[in-house]
Amino acid sequence: MSKQVRVRFAPSPTGPLHIGGVRTALFNYLFAKKNGGTFYLRIEDTDQNRYVPGAEAYIMEALEWLGIAPDETIGKNEKFGPYRQSERKHLYKGYAEQLINSDWAYYAFDTSEALDAFRKSEEEQGKTFIYNHTNREKLDTSLVISAEETAKRIANGEHYVIRFKTPVNETLHLQDIIRGEVKFDTNLLDDKVLFKSDGMPTYHLANIVDDHLMETSHVIRGEEWLPSMPLHVLLYRAFGWDAPEFAHLPLILKPIGNGKLSKRDGDKLGFPVFPLEWKTEEGISSGYREKGFFPEAVVNFLALLGWNDGTDKELYSLEELVAAFDLNRVHKAGAKFDPEKNKWFNHQHLIKQEDASLAQAFTPILVEKGFTVDDNVATKVVSLIKERANFISEFWDLSDFFFVAPTEYDEKARKNWKAETPALMQELISVVEEITDFTSMNIETIVKDWMTKNEIGMGKVMQPFRLSLVGALKGPHLFDIVEVIGKQETIQRIQKAIASL
Ligand code: GLU
């Protein structure tokens, strides 16, 4: 790649960041890092009506949590700042006027009432109204009044917008890294508003001006922006600037049915569509962080929504993703979102972690339950149960018997407690009492030797033994449990079971 790679994530702060937006940020991050480039975050807040307080901070916190924070943004390496478009307001008017002067744009004074009336009369004649070359000279624009008249009306404070004068009769053959050639007929495009008399640019103008001034090399964004691509490329032409390369990412689709993944799908099927929890007066929308997902797992499953490295490999660390990522391998087709698979990813990242660090995360839960547990014990317990967990929050239910004796015994499992069981359990107590080296393997050898010597069937001892210690026929290797809870506790639990069963 010859030019310096500079890519951006350019969200509008209109609410919490949807998981689709997070994937866009991630692909930009991966592309930048893969190519030794820069990833920057620009906040596109020119639409004041849609501005939501807190959204900007949320976006930054989410990227930080995921480990994909930008290299440049508000308050960080502000080389091309400001990075908030509302603070760049003074820049855009000049660019809009430049397009007027070069005949690439025009003033439009139409009131919304006048536009509605015009639209209605067109529709009555069976035509669909588009504000473009077919109509722009029939409307209230600077294309049909004199320059003096235009200047006068602006000076009088009349409301206006500046619209792009889309060229006619041209087929644009544009290149998209993911889609290849995409064709657009300019006659079908509308003359988009670029600037409004309140002094604010629209998304299109601000986006192009900033991508240029901030030296963006590649625009990587969601498929919903593909229809804007012809206008954007024409704007670069109008300004006489080199356009960046474009890559439009596939949609993220619903887990079941058709269409784009929405917040409603998440609510219905019980999974988050936001990285972090988002609180409003209407309620709380859950987030992956609060649900107990690891950021590495979220990054991993998002990376595979629309991309793979050409093999079956699914598990990646962020570093591995950076090394493997290739924009040319992103698919065109939408990617189905699978919440069950996401749990599997979390499980995979959970079991990869050090037992000691998982134990550390488990400790507050133990404390809440009323237990102060030695670090080594907590680590040992975690090592025995983590294979069965998707989340740290599941640890307690998988391990409570290490810390508390059963208070009840599983109804179905009780049938393993036979008439001869109490006597056998009594003998087992005597065997256990004699063991000095109280480690799992040694306990197992001694107990099994005793069973073999006395010709006692495995099931006759092992199941009631487990029922006594755990209260059910579940849990990890029995002798590992025996080692962790210790001799005294083991004996007491067997005695308790004899007394209660
Ligand atoms: N502000 C746009 C958004 O909210 C940015 C689109 C683009 O990347 O050009 O997604």
GROMACS .gro file of N, CA, C and O and ligand atoms in nm, residues 8 10-12 44 203 207 211 219-221 225 232, ligand 1:
model
   62
    8ARG      N    1  -1.106   0.620   0.967
    8ARG     CA    2  -1.181   0.683   1.076
    8ARG      C    3  -1.307   0.606   1.108
    8ARG      O    4  -1.363   0.535   1.026
   10ALA      N    5  -1.671   0.736   1.233
   10ALA     CA    6  -1.733   0.869   1.235
   10ALA      C    7  -1.879   0.863   1.279
   10ALA      O    8  -1.969   0.898   1.205
   11PRO      N    9  -1.903   0.817   1.401
   11PRO     CA   10  -2.043   0.802   1.443
   11PRO      C   11  -2.110   0.936   1.473
   11PRO      O   12  -2.043   1.035   1.503
   12SER      N   13  -2.241   0.936   1.461
   12SER     CA   14  -2.320   1.050   1.507
   12SER      C   15  -2.366   1.017   1.648
   12SER      O   16  -2.413   0.906   1.672
   44GLU      N   17  -1.959   1.309   1.451
   44GLU     CA   18  -2.037   1.381   1.350
   44GLU      C   19  -2.168   1.432   1.412
   44GLU      O   20  -2.272   1.368   1.404
  203TYR      N   21  -2.467   1.618   0.682
  203TYR     CA   22  -2.371   1.508   0.692
  203TYR      C   23  -2.279   1.500   0.571
  203TYR      O   24  -2.157   1.489   0.584
  207ASN      N   25  -1.886   1.552   0.608
  207ASN     CA   26  -1.815   1.425   0.599
  207ASN      C   27  -1.704   1.429   0.494
  207ASN      O   28  -1.591   1.386   0.519
  211ASP      N   29  -1.316   1.432   0.578
  211ASP     CA   30  -1.235   1.319   0.531
  211ASP      C   31  -1.116   1.371   0.450
  211ASP      O   32  -1.006   1.316   0.457
  219VAL      N   33  -1.237   0.489   0.333
  219VAL     CA   34  -1.364   0.504   0.405
  219VAL      C   35  -1.423   0.364   0.420
  219VAL      O   36  -1.462   0.302   0.321
  220ILE      N   37  -1.423   0.314   0.543
  220ILE     CA   38  -1.477   0.181   0.571
  220ILE      C   39  -1.600   0.202   0.657
  220ILE      O   40  -1.589   0.253   0.770
  221ARG      N   41  -1.716   0.170   0.605
  221ARG     CA   42  -1.840   0.199   0.678
  221ARG      C   43  -1.948   0.100   0.639
  221ARG      O   44  -1.929   0.018   0.549
  225TRP      N   45  -2.456   0.312   0.383
  225TRP     CA   46  -2.402   0.435   0.323
  225TRP      C   47  -2.365   0.418   0.176
  225TRP      O   48  -2.321   0.514   0.113
  232HIS      N   49  -2.078   1.131  -0.279
  232HIS     CA   50  -1.950   1.159  -0.216
  232HIS      C   51  -1.837   1.166  -0.319
  232HIS      O   52  -1.754   1.256  -0.317
  502GLU     N1   53  -2.196   0.989   1.070
  502GLU     C1   54  -2.217   0.874   0.987
  502GLU     C2   55  -2.275   0.766   1.077
  502GLU     O1   56  -2.337   0.799   1.171
  502GLU     C3   57  -2.087   0.834   0.923
  502GLU     C4   58  -2.099   0.754   0.798
  502GLU     C5   59  -1.965   0.744   0.730
  502GLU     O2   60  -1.883   0.669   0.784
  502GLU     O3   61  -1.942   0.810   0.633
  502GLU     O4   62  -2.261   0.648   1.057
   0.00000   0.00000   0.00000
